[in-house]
Coordinates of C-alpha atoms in Angstrom, one line a residue:
Chain A
M1 CA 0.0 -0.1 0.0
K2 CA 1.5 3.2 -0.9
T3 CA 0.6 6.3 1.2
E4 CA 0.3 9.6 -0.6
N5 CA 1.2 12.6 1.2
Q6 CA -0.3 15.6 0.1
K7 CA 1.8 17.8 2.2
A8 CA 4.3 17.8 -0.7
W9 CA 1.8 20.4 -2.4
F10 CA 2.5 23.0 0.5
F11 CA 6.1 23.3 -0.6
V12 CA 5.7 23.7 -3.9
L13 CA 3.0 26.5 -3.4
P14 CA 5.8 29.1 -2.9
V15 CA 7.1 29.0 -6.4
L16 CA 3.7 28.5 -7.5
L17 CA 2.7 32.0 -6.4
L18 CA 5.9 33.2 -7.3
V19 CA 5.8 32.2 -10.9
A20 CA 2.3 33.2 -11.1
F21 CA 2.9 37.2 -10.1
N22 CA 6.2 36.8 -11.8
A23 CA 4.9 35.9 -15.2
L24 CA 1.5 34.6 -15.5
V25 CA -0.4 37.4 -14.5
P26 CA 1.5 40.1 -16.4
I27 CA 1.2 38.0 -19.3
M28 CA -2.2 37.3 -19.1
T29 CA -3.2 41.2 -18.3
V30 CA -1.4 41.4 -22.0
V31 CA -3.4 38.5 -23.4
N32 CA -6.6 40.1 -22.0
Y33 CA -5.8 43.3 -23.8
S34 CA -4.5 41.5 -27.0
V35 CA -8.0 40.2 -27.9
Q36 CA -10.4 42.9 -26.9
E37 CA -10.7 46.8 -28.3
T38 CA -10.2 48.9 -25.4
F39 CA -12.1 52.3 -24.7
G40 CA -12.1 54.9 -21.9
D41 CA -14.1 54.1 -18.8
N42 CA -13.3 50.6 -18.8
L43 CA -15.2 49.5 -22.0
F44 CA -13.7 46.4 -23.7
F45 CA -15.5 45.0 -26.9
W46 CA -14.3 41.3 -27.7
Q47 CA -12.0 41.3 -31.0
G48 CA -11.0 37.7 -31.2
L49 CA -7.5 37.2 -33.1
D50 CA -7.9 40.5 -35.4
W51 CA -5.1 42.3 -33.8
F52 CA -2.8 39.2 -34.4
Q53 CA -4.1 39.3 -38.2
Q54 CA -3.9 42.9 -38.6
L55 CA -0.1 43.1 -37.3
L56 CA 1.0 39.9 -39.3
N57 CA -0.3 41.6 -42.2
S58 CA 1.2 45.1 -41.6
E59 CA 4.1 46.5 -43.4
R60 CA 5.3 48.5 -40.8
F61 CA 5.6 45.4 -38.3
Y62 CA 8.0 43.6 -40.8
A63 CA 9.8 46.3 -41.6
A64 CA 10.6 47.2 -37.9
L65 CA 11.2 43.3 -37.3
G66 CA 13.7 43.4 -40.0
R67 CA 15.4 46.5 -38.5
Q68 CA 15.7 44.8 -35.3
F69 CA 17.3 41.5 -36.6
L70 CA 19.5 43.8 -38.6
F71 CA 20.5 45.8 -35.4
T72 CA 20.9 42.6 -33.3
G73 CA 22.8 40.8 -36.2
I74 CA 25.1 43.5 -36.7
I75 CA 26.1 44.0 -32.8
L76 CA 26.6 40.3 -32.2
A77 CA 28.9 40.0 -35.3
I78 CA 30.9 43.2 -33.8
E79 CA 30.7 42.4 -30.3
V80 CA 31.3 38.7 -29.9
P81 CA 34.5 38.5 -31.7
L82 CA 35.9 41.7 -30.5
G83 CA 35.1 40.6 -26.9
I84 CA 36.7 37.6 -27.4
L85 CA 39.9 39.2 -28.9
I86 CA 40.0 41.6 -26.1
A87 CA 39.8 39.0 -23.5
L88 CA 42.5 37.0 -25.1
S89 CA 44.6 40.0 -25.1
M90 CA 44.1 40.9 -21.3
P91 CA 46.6 39.6 -19.0
R92 CA 45.8 36.7 -16.8
K93 CA 47.6 37.3 -13.8
G94 CA 49.6 40.4 -12.3
I95 CA 48.7 43.8 -11.0
W96 CA 47.1 44.8 -14.2
V97 CA 44.2 42.4 -14.0
P98 CA 41.8 44.5 -11.6
V99 CA 42.9 47.7 -13.5
C100 CA 41.7 46.2 -17.0
L101 CA 38.8 44.6 -15.3
V102 CA 37.3 47.9 -13.9
L103 CA 38.0 49.4 -17.0
M104 CA 36.2 46.9 -18.6
A105 CA 33.2 46.9 -16.7
L106 CA 32.7 50.9 -16.0
P107 CA 30.8 51.0 -19.5
M108 CA 28.2 49.0 -18.1
L109 CA 27.6 50.6 -14.7
I110 CA 26.6 53.7 -16.3
P111 CA 22.5 54.0 -16.7
W112 CA 21.2 53.3 -20.1
N113 CA 19.3 56.7 -20.7
V114 CA 22.5 58.2 -19.7
V115 CA 24.7 56.2 -22.2
G116 CA 22.1 57.6 -25.0
A117 CA 21.7 61.0 -24.0
M118 CA 25.7 61.2 -23.7
W119 CA 26.4 59.9 -27.3
N120 CA 23.5 62.3 -28.1
I121 CA 25.6 65.1 -27.2
F122 CA 28.9 63.5 -28.2
A123 CA 27.6 62.8 -31.8
L124 CA 25.7 65.8 -32.7
P125 CA 27.3 68.0 -35.5
K126 CA 28.6 71.4 -34.6
I127 CA 28.0 71.0 -30.5
G128 CA 29.3 67.1 -30.1
M129 CA 33.1 66.4 -30.0
L130 CA 32.5 63.8 -32.5
G131 CA 30.0 65.5 -34.5
Y132 CA 32.5 68.3 -34.8
F133 CA 35.5 66.2 -35.3
L134 CA 34.0 64.7 -38.3
N135 CA 32.5 67.4 -40.0
D136 CA 34.7 70.2 -39.1
V137 CA 38.1 68.8 -38.9
L138 CA 38.2 65.5 -41.0
G139 CA 35.3 67.2 -43.5
V140 CA 33.5 64.0 -43.4
P141 CA 29.7 65.0 -43.9
Y142 CA 28.0 63.2 -40.6
D143 CA 24.5 64.0 -39.3
M144 CA 22.8 61.2 -37.4
T145 CA 19.9 63.6 -37.1
Q146 CA 19.4 63.6 -41.1
N147 CA 21.3 60.8 -42.4
P148 CA 20.0 57.1 -41.8
L149 CA 23.4 55.6 -42.1
A150 CA 24.9 58.1 -39.7
A151 CA 22.2 57.3 -37.4
W152 CA 22.8 53.6 -37.7
I153 CA 26.2 53.7 -37.1
T154 CA 25.8 56.0 -34.0
I155 CA 23.6 53.1 -32.6
I156 CA 25.6 50.4 -33.5
V157 CA 28.8 52.3 -31.9
M158 CA 27.2 53.0 -28.9
D159 CA 25.9 49.7 -28.3
V160 CA 29.5 47.9 -29.2
W161 CA 30.8 50.7 -26.7
H162 CA 28.4 49.9 -24.2
W163 CA 28.2 46.1 -24.0
T164 CA 31.3 44.7 -25.5
S165 CA 32.4 44.5 -22.1
L166 CA 30.1 42.0 -21.5
V167 CA 31.5 39.4 -23.8
V168 CA 34.7 40.4 -22.4
L169 CA 34.2 39.7 -19.0
L170 CA 32.5 36.3 -19.5
S171 CA 34.9 35.0 -22.2
Y172 CA 37.6 36.3 -19.6
A173 CA 36.2 34.2 -17.0
G174 CA 36.1 31.3 -19.2
L175 CA 39.7 31.6 -20.1
V176 CA 41.1 32.0 -16.7
S177 CA 39.2 28.7 -15.6
I178 CA 41.5 27.0 -18.1
S179 CA 44.1 25.0 -16.3
D180 CA 47.8 25.6 -17.4
A181 CA 48.4 21.8 -18.1
Y182 CA 46.2 22.4 -21.7
Y183 CA 48.6 25.0 -22.6
Q184 CA 51.4 22.7 -21.7
A185 CA 49.9 19.7 -23.6
A186 CA 49.5 22.0 -26.6
R187 CA 53.2 23.3 -26.5
I188 CA 54.4 19.6 -26.0
D189 CA 52.1 18.7 -29.1
G190 CA 53.7 21.7 -31.1
A191 CA 50.2 23.2 -31.6
S192 CA 50.3 26.7 -33.2
R193 CA 48.3 29.8 -31.8
W194 CA 45.3 29.6 -33.8
S195 CA 45.1 25.7 -32.8
V196 CA 45.4 26.6 -29.2
F197 CA 42.4 29.0 -29.6
R198 CA 40.6 26.5 -31.9
Y199 CA 41.0 23.3 -29.8
I200 CA 41.3 24.7 -26.5
E201 CA 40.3 27.9 -25.5
L202 CA 37.1 28.0 -27.8
P203 CA 35.9 24.9 -26.7
K204 CA 36.5 25.5 -23.0
M205 CA 34.8 29.1 -23.4
K206 CA 31.9 27.5 -25.2
S207 CA 29.3 27.7 -22.3
V208 CA 30.2 31.0 -21.1
L209 CA 30.1 32.4 -24.6
T210 CA 26.6 30.7 -25.2
I211 CA 25.2 32.6 -22.2
A212 CA 26.9 35.7 -23.5
I213 CA 25.4 35.6 -27.1
L214 CA 22.0 34.8 -25.3
L215 CA 22.4 37.8 -23.0
R216 CA 23.6 40.0 -25.9
F217 CA 20.9 38.8 -27.9
M218 CA 17.9 39.2 -25.6
D219 CA 18.9 42.5 -24.3
S220 CA 20.0 43.8 -28.0
F221 CA 16.5 42.5 -29.2
N222 CA 14.7 44.2 -26.8
I223 CA 16.8 47.3 -26.7
Y224 CA 14.7 50.5 -26.0
T225 CA 16.3 53.2 -23.9
E226 CA 19.4 53.8 -25.5
P227 CA 18.3 54.4 -29.5
F228 CA 15.3 56.4 -28.0
V229 CA 17.2 59.0 -26.2
L230 CA 19.9 59.0 -29.0
T231 CA 17.8 59.3 -32.3
G232 CA 14.1 58.9 -31.1
G233 CA 13.8 56.3 -33.8
G234 CA 14.4 58.7 -36.5
P235 CA 15.7 60.0 -39.0
G236 CA 12.3 59.0 -40.3
N237 CA 11.8 55.8 -39.5
S238 CA 15.1 54.6 -39.9
T239 CA 16.2 53.7 -36.7
T240 CA 12.7 52.5 -35.4
L241 CA 13.2 49.3 -33.5
L242 CA 10.4 47.0 -32.8
S243 CA 10.6 48.5 -29.1
I244 CA 10.6 51.8 -30.1
D245 CA 7.3 51.1 -32.7
L246 CA 5.8 49.2 -29.9
V247 CA 5.7 52.2 -27.7
K248 CA 4.9 54.6 -30.3
I249 CA 1.7 52.2 -30.9
A250 CA 0.8 51.8 -27.3
L251 CA 1.5 55.2 -25.9
G252 CA 1.6 57.5 -28.8
Q253 CA -1.5 56.2 -30.6
F254 CA -2.9 54.6 -27.3
D255 CA -3.7 51.4 -29.3
L256 CA -3.7 49.1 -26.5
G257 CA -5.1 46.0 -28.5
P258 CA -2.5 46.0 -31.6
A259 CA 0.3 46.9 -28.9
A260 CA -0.8 44.1 -26.6
A261 CA -0.8 41.3 -29.6
M262 CA 2.7 42.8 -30.8
S263 CA 4.2 42.5 -27.4
L264 CA 3.2 38.8 -27.3
I265 CA 4.3 38.2 -30.8
Y266 CA 7.6 40.1 -30.0
F267 CA 8.2 38.0 -26.8
A268 CA 7.4 34.9 -28.5
I269 CA 10.0 35.6 -31.0
T270 CA 12.6 36.5 -28.4
L271 CA 11.6 33.2 -26.5
L272 CA 11.9 31.2 -29.8
V273 CA 15.1 32.6 -30.9
S274 CA 16.7 32.2 -27.5
W275 CA 15.6 28.5 -27.2
V276 CA 16.6 27.3 -30.5
F277 CA 20.0 28.9 -30.0
Y278 CA 20.4 27.5 -26.5
S279 CA 19.2 24.0 -27.5
L280 CA 21.5 23.8 -30.6
M281 CA 24.5 25.1 -28.4
T282 CA 23.8 22.7 -25.8
K283 CA 23.0 19.8 -27.9
D284 CA 26.1 18.0 -27.6
D285 CA 26.5 18.2 -24.0
A286 CA 23.1 16.4 -23.2
K287 CA 24.0 13.6 -25.4
Chain B
M1 CA 69.5 9.2 -22.2
I2 CA 69.0 12.5 -20.6
E3 CA 71.7 14.6 -19.2
L4 CA 71.2 17.1 -16.6
Q5 CA 73.9 19.2 -15.6
N6 CA 73.7 21.7 -12.7
I7 CA 70.2 22.6 -13.5
T8 CA 68.8 25.3 -11.3
K9 CA 65.2 27.0 -11.3
R10 CA 64.6 30.3 -9.3
V11 CA 61.6 32.0 -9.3
G12 CA 62.1 35.7 -7.8
Q13 CA 64.4 35.2 -4.8
F14 CA 63.0 31.5 -4.3
T15 CA 65.3 28.8 -5.4
H16 CA 63.0 26.1 -6.6
I17 CA 65.6 23.6 -8.0
K18 CA 68.8 23.5 -6.5
P19 CA 71.7 22.8 -9.0
T20 CA 71.1 19.0 -9.9
T21 CA 72.9 16.6 -12.1
L22 CA 71.5 13.6 -13.0
T23 CA 71.8 10.9 -15.9
L24 CA 68.5 9.2 -16.8
K25 CA 68.6 6.3 -19.1
A26 CA 66.1 4.7 -21.4
G27 CA 65.3 1.3 -21.0
H28 CA 63.7 1.2 -17.6
F29 CA 61.7 3.6 -15.6
N30 CA 63.4 6.7 -13.5
V31 CA 61.4 7.3 -10.5
L32 CA 61.4 10.7 -8.9
L33 CA 60.3 10.0 -5.6
G34 CA 59.4 12.9 -3.1
E35 CA 56.8 14.5 -1.0
T36 CA 54.5 17.2 -2.4
G37 CA 56.7 20.2 -2.9
A38 CA 59.9 18.5 -2.9
G39 CA 60.3 19.6 -6.6
K40 CA 59.3 16.7 -8.7
T41 CA 56.8 18.8 -10.9
S42 CA 59.4 21.5 -11.3
L43 CA 62.1 19.0 -12.6
I44 CA 59.8 17.6 -15.0
K45 CA 58.8 21.1 -16.3
L46 CA 62.7 22.0 -16.8
I47 CA 63.1 18.8 -18.6
A48 CA 59.9 19.5 -20.7
G49 CA 61.4 23.2 -21.3
L50 CA 58.2 24.6 -20.0
D51 CA 60.0 26.8 -17.1
P52 CA 63.3 28.7 -18.1
L53 CA 66.2 27.3 -16.5
A54 CA 68.1 29.6 -14.0
G55 CA 71.3 28.0 -14.8
G56 CA 72.8 24.6 -16.1
T57 CA 72.5 22.5 -19.4
I58 CA 70.3 19.7 -20.4
R59 CA 71.2 17.1 -23.2
F60 CA 69.0 14.4 -25.1
D61 CA 71.3 12.0 -26.5
G62 CA 74.3 14.2 -26.2
E63 CA 72.6 16.9 -28.2
D64 CA 72.0 20.0 -26.3
V65 CA 68.4 21.2 -25.8
T66 CA 68.8 23.7 -23.0
R67 CA 68.0 26.4 -25.7
L68 CA 65.5 24.5 -27.6
G69 CA 61.8 25.2 -27.3
T70 CA 59.2 22.5 -25.8
Q71 CA 57.7 21.9 -29.2
K72 CA 61.2 21.1 -30.8
R73 CA 62.2 18.6 -27.9
R74 CA 60.0 15.7 -29.2
I75 CA 58.8 14.7 -25.7
S76 CA 55.2 13.7 -24.3
L77 CA 53.9 14.5 -20.9
V78 CA 51.0 13.1 -19.1
H79 CA 49.9 15.0 -16.1
Q80 CA 48.0 13.8 -12.9
F81 CA 44.7 15.3 -13.8
F82 CA 43.4 14.1 -17.0
V83 CA 44.3 16.6 -20.1
N84 CA 42.7 15.9 -23.3
Y85 CA 41.4 18.1 -26.0
P86 CA 37.8 18.3 -25.1
H87 CA 36.1 18.5 -28.4
M88 CA 37.9 15.9 -30.3
S89 CA 37.2 12.5 -30.5
V90 CA 39.3 9.9 -28.6
F91 CA 41.2 9.3 -32.1
E92 CA 41.9 12.8 -32.7
N93 CA 43.2 13.1 -29.2
I94 CA 45.8 10.6 -29.5
A95 CA 46.5 11.6 -33.4
S96 CA 46.9 15.3 -32.3
P97 CA 50.5 15.5 -32.2
L98 CA 51.1 13.2 -35.1
R99 CA 49.2 15.5 -37.1
V100 CA 50.9 18.7 -36.3
A101 CA 54.4 16.4 -36.9
G102 CA 52.8 16.2 -40.3
M103 CA 52.9 12.5 -40.5
P104 CA 50.9 11.0 -43.4
E105 CA 47.4 10.1 -42.7
S106 CA 47.8 6.1 -43.1
E107 CA 50.7 6.0 -40.7
I108 CA 48.7 8.0 -38.1
Q109 CA 45.7 5.6 -38.5
G110 CA 48.2 2.6 -37.6
R111 CA 49.8 4.4 -34.9
V112 CA 46.6 5.5 -33.1
E113 CA 45.0 2.2 -33.4
E114 CA 48.7 0.4 -32.1
A115 CA 48.3 2.6 -29.1
A116 CA 44.5 2.4 -28.6
D117 CA 45.0 -1.3 -28.3
I118 CA 47.6 -1.4 -25.8
L119 CA 45.6 0.9 -23.7
Q120 CA 42.5 -0.8 -24.4
L121 CA 40.6 2.1 -26.0
R122 CA 39.8 0.6 -29.3
P123 CA 36.0 0.5 -28.4
M124 CA 36.2 4.2 -27.4
L125 CA 38.0 6.0 -30.4
G126 CA 34.8 7.6 -31.6
R127 CA 33.9 9.0 -28.2
R128 CA 34.5 12.4 -26.5
P129 CA 36.5 12.6 -23.4
S130 CA 33.5 13.8 -21.6
E131 CA 32.0 10.5 -22.2
L132 CA 34.9 8.7 -20.8
S133 CA 35.6 7.4 -17.2
G134 CA 38.4 9.1 -15.5
G135 CA 40.5 5.8 -16.2
Q136 CA 39.9 5.8 -19.6
Q137 CA 40.6 9.7 -20.0
Q138 CA 43.9 9.2 -18.4
R139 CA 44.4 6.2 -20.6
T140 CA 43.9 8.2 -23.5
A141 CA 46.5 10.7 -22.4
L142 CA 48.8 7.9 -22.0
A143 CA 48.2 6.2 -25.5
R144 CA 48.9 10.3 -26.9
A145 CA 52.2 9.7 -25.0
I146 CA 52.9 6.4 -26.7
A147 CA 51.7 6.7 -30.2
K148 CA 54.1 10.1 -30.3
D149 CA 57.6 9.3 -31.2
S150 CA 59.2 10.9 -28.0
R151 CA 62.8 11.0 -26.8
A152 CA 61.4 11.3 -23.4
V153 CA 58.2 10.7 -21.7
L154 CA 57.5 12.4 -18.5
L155 CA 55.0 11.0 -16.1
D156 CA 53.8 13.3 -13.3
E157 CA 51.9 11.3 -11.0
P158 CA 49.8 9.9 -13.7
L159 CA 48.0 7.7 -11.3
A160 CA 47.5 10.0 -8.3
N161 CA 43.8 11.0 -9.4
L162 CA 42.8 7.6 -10.3
D163 CA 40.8 4.9 -7.8
Y164 CA 42.5 2.1 -6.1
K165 CA 41.8 -0.3 -8.4
L166 CA 42.5 1.5 -11.7
R167 CA 45.7 2.6 -10.3
E168 CA 47.1 -1.0 -9.4
E169 CA 46.2 -2.1 -13.1
L170 CA 47.8 0.5 -14.9
R171 CA 50.8 0.5 -12.4
E172 CA 51.2 -3.1 -13.8
Q173 CA 50.6 -2.3 -17.2
L174 CA 53.2 0.9 -17.5
P175 CA 56.4 -0.8 -17.4
E176 CA 55.2 -2.8 -20.5
L177 CA 54.0 0.1 -22.3
F178 CA 57.2 1.8 -22.7
K179 CA 59.3 -1.4 -23.0
G180 CA 62.0 -1.3 -25.9
R181 CA 60.6 2.2 -27.2
G182 CA 63.9 3.7 -26.8
A183 CA 62.4 6.7 -24.9
V184 CA 63.6 7.9 -21.3
V185 CA 60.7 7.5 -19.0
V186 CA 60.5 9.7 -16.0
Y187 CA 58.0 8.9 -13.5
A188 CA 56.9 11.3 -10.6
T189 CA 55.1 9.8 -7.7
S190 CA 54.9 10.7 -4.0
E191 CA 54.5 6.6 -3.2
P192 CA 57.1 4.7 -2.2
E193 CA 55.2 1.6 -2.7
E194 CA 54.8 2.7 -6.5
A195 CA 58.6 3.4 -6.9
L196 CA 59.5 0.0 -5.6
L197 CA 56.8 -1.8 -7.9
L198 CA 58.2 0.4 -11.0
G199 CA 62.0 -0.7 -10.3
G200 CA 64.4 0.9 -12.6
E201 CA 66.0 3.6 -10.9
T202 CA 65.0 6.1 -8.5
A203 CA 65.9 9.6 -7.5
L204 CA 64.7 10.7 -4.1
M205 CA 64.0 14.1 -3.7
Q206 CA 63.5 16.5 -0.9
D207 CA 63.7 20.2 -0.9
G208 CA 64.2 21.0 -4.4
Q209 CA 67.3 18.6 -4.6
V210 CA 67.9 15.2 -5.4
V211 CA 69.2 13.5 -2.4
Q212 CA 70.1 10.2 -3.5
F213 CA 70.0 8.4 -6.8
G214 CA 70.5 4.8 -8.1
P215 CA 68.6 1.7 -8.7
T216 CA 65.5 1.7 -6.8
A217 CA 66.3 -1.4 -4.5
D218 CA 69.6 -0.1 -3.5
I219 CA 68.0 3.2 -2.2
Y220 CA 65.3 1.4 -0.5
R221 CA 68.1 -0.7 1.2
Q222 CA 70.8 1.4 1.9
P223 CA 69.4 5.0 2.6
A224 CA 72.4 7.6 2.6
T225 CA 70.7 9.7 5.0
L226 CA 68.1 9.9 7.6
S227 CA 65.7 11.9 5.5
A228 CA 66.0 9.7 2.6
A229 CA 65.1 6.7 4.8
Q230 CA 62.1 8.7 5.7
V231 CA 61.3 9.8 2.4
F232 CA 61.2 6.3 1.2
S233 CA 59.0 4.6 3.9
D234 CA 55.3 3.9 4.2
P235 CA 54.1 3.8 6.9
P236 CA 56.8 6.2 8.0
I237 CA 59.8 4.6 9.4
N238 CA 60.4 4.5 13.0
V239 CA 63.3 7.1 14.3
G240 CA 64.8 6.8 17.7
D241 CA 67.6 8.4 19.5
V242 CA 70.3 6.0 21.0
V243 CA 73.7 6.2 22.9
K244 CA 76.2 3.5 22.1
A245 CA 78.6 2.4 24.6
G246 CA 81.1 -0.3 24.0
D247 CA 79.1 -3.0 22.0
T248 CA 75.7 -2.3 23.5
V249 CA 73.4 0.6 22.5
R250 CA 70.6 2.0 24.6
M251 CA 67.4 3.4 23.9
G252 CA 65.3 4.6 26.9
A253 CA 64.6 1.5 28.8
A254 CA 65.7 -0.6 25.5
T255 CA 69.5 -2.0 25.2
W256 CA 70.6 -4.3 23.2
T257 CA 73.8 -5.8 21.8
L258 CA 75.6 -4.4 18.7
T259 CA 76.8 -7.1 15.6
G260 CA 78.3 -6.5 12.3
A261 CA 79.2 -3.1 11.1
A262 CA 77.3 -0.9 13.9
A263 CA 79.6 -2.5 16.5
G264 CA 82.5 -0.8 14.9
L265 CA 81.1 2.9 15.5
A266 CA 82.6 5.0 17.6
D267 CA 80.8 5.5 21.2
G268 CA 78.4 8.4 21.2
P269 CA 75.0 9.6 20.4
Y270 CA 73.1 7.9 17.0
S271 CA 70.0 8.1 15.6
V272 CA 68.5 4.8 14.6
A273 CA 65.6 3.9 12.5
I274 CA 63.8 0.7 11.6
R275 CA 61.0 0.1 9.4
P276 CA 57.5 -0.7 10.9
H277 CA 57.4 -4.3 9.5
H278 CA 60.7 -5.1 11.5
V279 CA 58.9 -4.2 14.8
L280 CA 56.5 -7.2 15.9
P281 CA 53.9 -7.9 18.6
V282 CA 55.7 -11.2 19.6
A283 CA 59.2 -12.5 19.9
E284 CA 60.3 -14.3 16.6
E285 CA 63.2 -15.4 14.9
G286 CA 65.5 -12.2 14.7
A287 CA 63.0 -10.0 16.5
T288 CA 64.4 -10.3 19.7
V289 CA 65.0 -6.8 21.5
P290 CA 61.7 -6.0 24.0
L291 CA 60.2 -2.5 23.6
E292 CA 57.6 -1.9 26.2
G293 CA 54.7 0.6 24.9
E294 CA 51.5 1.6 25.3
V295 CA 49.3 0.9 22.2
I296 CA 47.7 4.4 21.2
V297 CA 46.1 3.4 17.6
T298 CA 45.4 0.1 15.8
E299 CA 44.2 -0.6 12.1
L300 CA 43.6 -3.9 10.6
S301 CA 44.2 -3.7 6.9
G302 CA 43.4 -6.8 5.4
S303 CA 46.2 -9.3 6.1
E304 CA 48.3 -7.2 8.2
T305 CA 47.9 -5.3 11.6
S306 CA 49.5 -2.1 12.4
A307 CA 49.9 -0.6 16.0
H308 CA 50.9 2.6 17.0
F309 CA 52.6 2.5 20.4
R310 CA 54.0 5.3 22.7
M311 CA 57.2 4.6 24.5
A312 CA 58.9 7.1 26.9
T313 CA 61.3 8.0 23.9
G314 CA 58.6 8.3 21.1
D315 CA 55.7 7.0 19.3
W316 CA 56.6 4.1 16.9
V317 CA 54.9 1.8 14.6
S318 CA 54.7 -1.9 14.3
L319 CA 53.4 -3.4 10.9
A320 CA 52.5 -7.3 11.1
P321 CA 51.2 -9.9 9.0
G322 CA 48.2 -11.7 10.4
V323 CA 45.6 -10.4 12.7
H324 CA 46.7 -9.1 16.1
P325 CA 44.1 -8.1 19.0
Y326 CA 45.6 -5.5 20.5
K327 CA 43.7 -3.3 23.0
V328 CA 44.0 0.5 22.6
G329 CA 45.4 2.1 26.0
E330 CA 46.8 -1.4 27.3
A331 CA 50.5 -1.8 27.8
H332 CA 52.1 -4.2 25.3
R333 CA 55.9 -5.6 24.5
F334 CA 57.0 -5.3 21.1
Y335 CA 60.0 -7.1 19.6
M336 CA 62.2 -5.4 17.3
D337 CA 64.9 -6.8 14.9
P338 CA 68.2 -5.2 15.6
T339 CA 69.7 -6.5 12.1
H340 CA 67.5 -4.2 10.5
C341 CA 68.4 -0.8 12.5
Y342 CA 69.9 1.8 9.8
F343 CA 72.4 4.0 12.5
F344 CA 72.5 7.7 11.5
A345 CA 75.5 10.1 12.7
P346 CA 73.7 13.3 14.1
D347 CA 74.4 15.1 10.9
G348 CA 72.0 12.7 9.3
Q349 CA 74.3 10.6 7.1
M350 CA 74.0 7.1 7.2
V351 CA 76.8 5.3 9.1
A352 CA 75.9 1.6 9.4

């Protein structure tokens, strides 16, 4: 005879409550908005999946989504290799280690809207140091408020400046955890610098790099504050990334239904890409 | 043949290896025996060229390799932790030094399979190191060392992190593995038993220097100094202070009559050392000198019983075959075999 102890449920309860308030309740609120038309005075009208259909047929959404993927793709392609390269060239021991680490951590400690404001002022033509230097000293026409390419370059450079450090610090943590014995084995085998990187350092960094890429993907895919402060999505719509577009719909136009539907799709894409990437990267280890 | 001439290693102000001269030959194991921190790993790294020399020269088969980089010395090294390339198969791990050396693919195949057969890794060749047990991982590292055409094979406590059974198994196989390969095999260990089982020649190391070097059995039987005897004894050798007068010697309450070389020593204070298995719980052929002590710890390990007992002159250990029912806290009379006593002068040199 098996006796069942129902008390176990009580132990699970706190987690259940936590998850409910942390995830389920907010998401369900958004779901609630996404299937209704909302008016003032709390008037709701059932819409079904209309908002989702409308969104998935709108060119505006795909344009913003495309810009979002382009932005994330570019910053990952720059920050990951650059971060690894910087981590590789940092000293592994000695008095310069803490100096390097603190210097690396500094950009990440600055509040995001300050980063945006900083780069805004820095890059403005005439006023900003960068803008002035490019336009008036080098003679390169550069105006991020007028030229979409200049705006893109500015938000990308800003993000690289702000977040490459994260990749550096995680890669560095992976590198210092490699025992000297591996490097010695490589020297004894006569391996080249590239082989050491390819067959020792990269595999040993794989798990931290996976986390680094995942974090950078999620953060850059959901980025809002910095480009909003820097360019406000302009010039025109050229730097209107998904989150900026979302806020325009939700707060600018006060279309809560479409905005809620967009949030859910946005969330689903972030989740899906992260999950696929993580599964691919950890496939070998699970076997 | 590896010749080390006055090699030293310094890190900052500290001397890790004092000037050391050794000639290590191929064909048998060269054991570096010493406690942790004695300088075994440092010496191995110097031979490998992984650390810079502060002075001296190293020759491989007559060729001066002192200034030669590790890559060009043609050596193999097996660590005490299992070092394999994590994202290569076992086959690729064993093959990696051969590939770097530019060996043709057909020959690599043959060599890897030969090494894998010797170490019973054939079924694992397609797997990754992380999918292997600790013993198999270390066998992979050993196979890599065997497959490579090395002038020196350096084994730095390769069995230290394996479980007991595997260690015994691999230890038996080791001498066979390197037989007839022409490479000089250097084996660092902190276990005296391992040195005895591997045979060959042993260099006893202490505080960054070789205190005695020669055929393993000779060093075991004739330690040059008291500290050499202490390093090369497990369980620890018993040491006591004695005074010799005429042909009798006295250690606390115990006295015995000297015979052989010890009888010819000048009168005065000496240290005696005797291995635990020459101190027995019952009087036997040879074991005749009674020692009164109080039993403080006993250990039964399979077919042997050891007892730590306390005398007025210090604590000693007896190790006897069979099961002996000691009672902790009770007085017991032990008997030692005086013919197995080593005598050391106050400066630590063995005199008889």
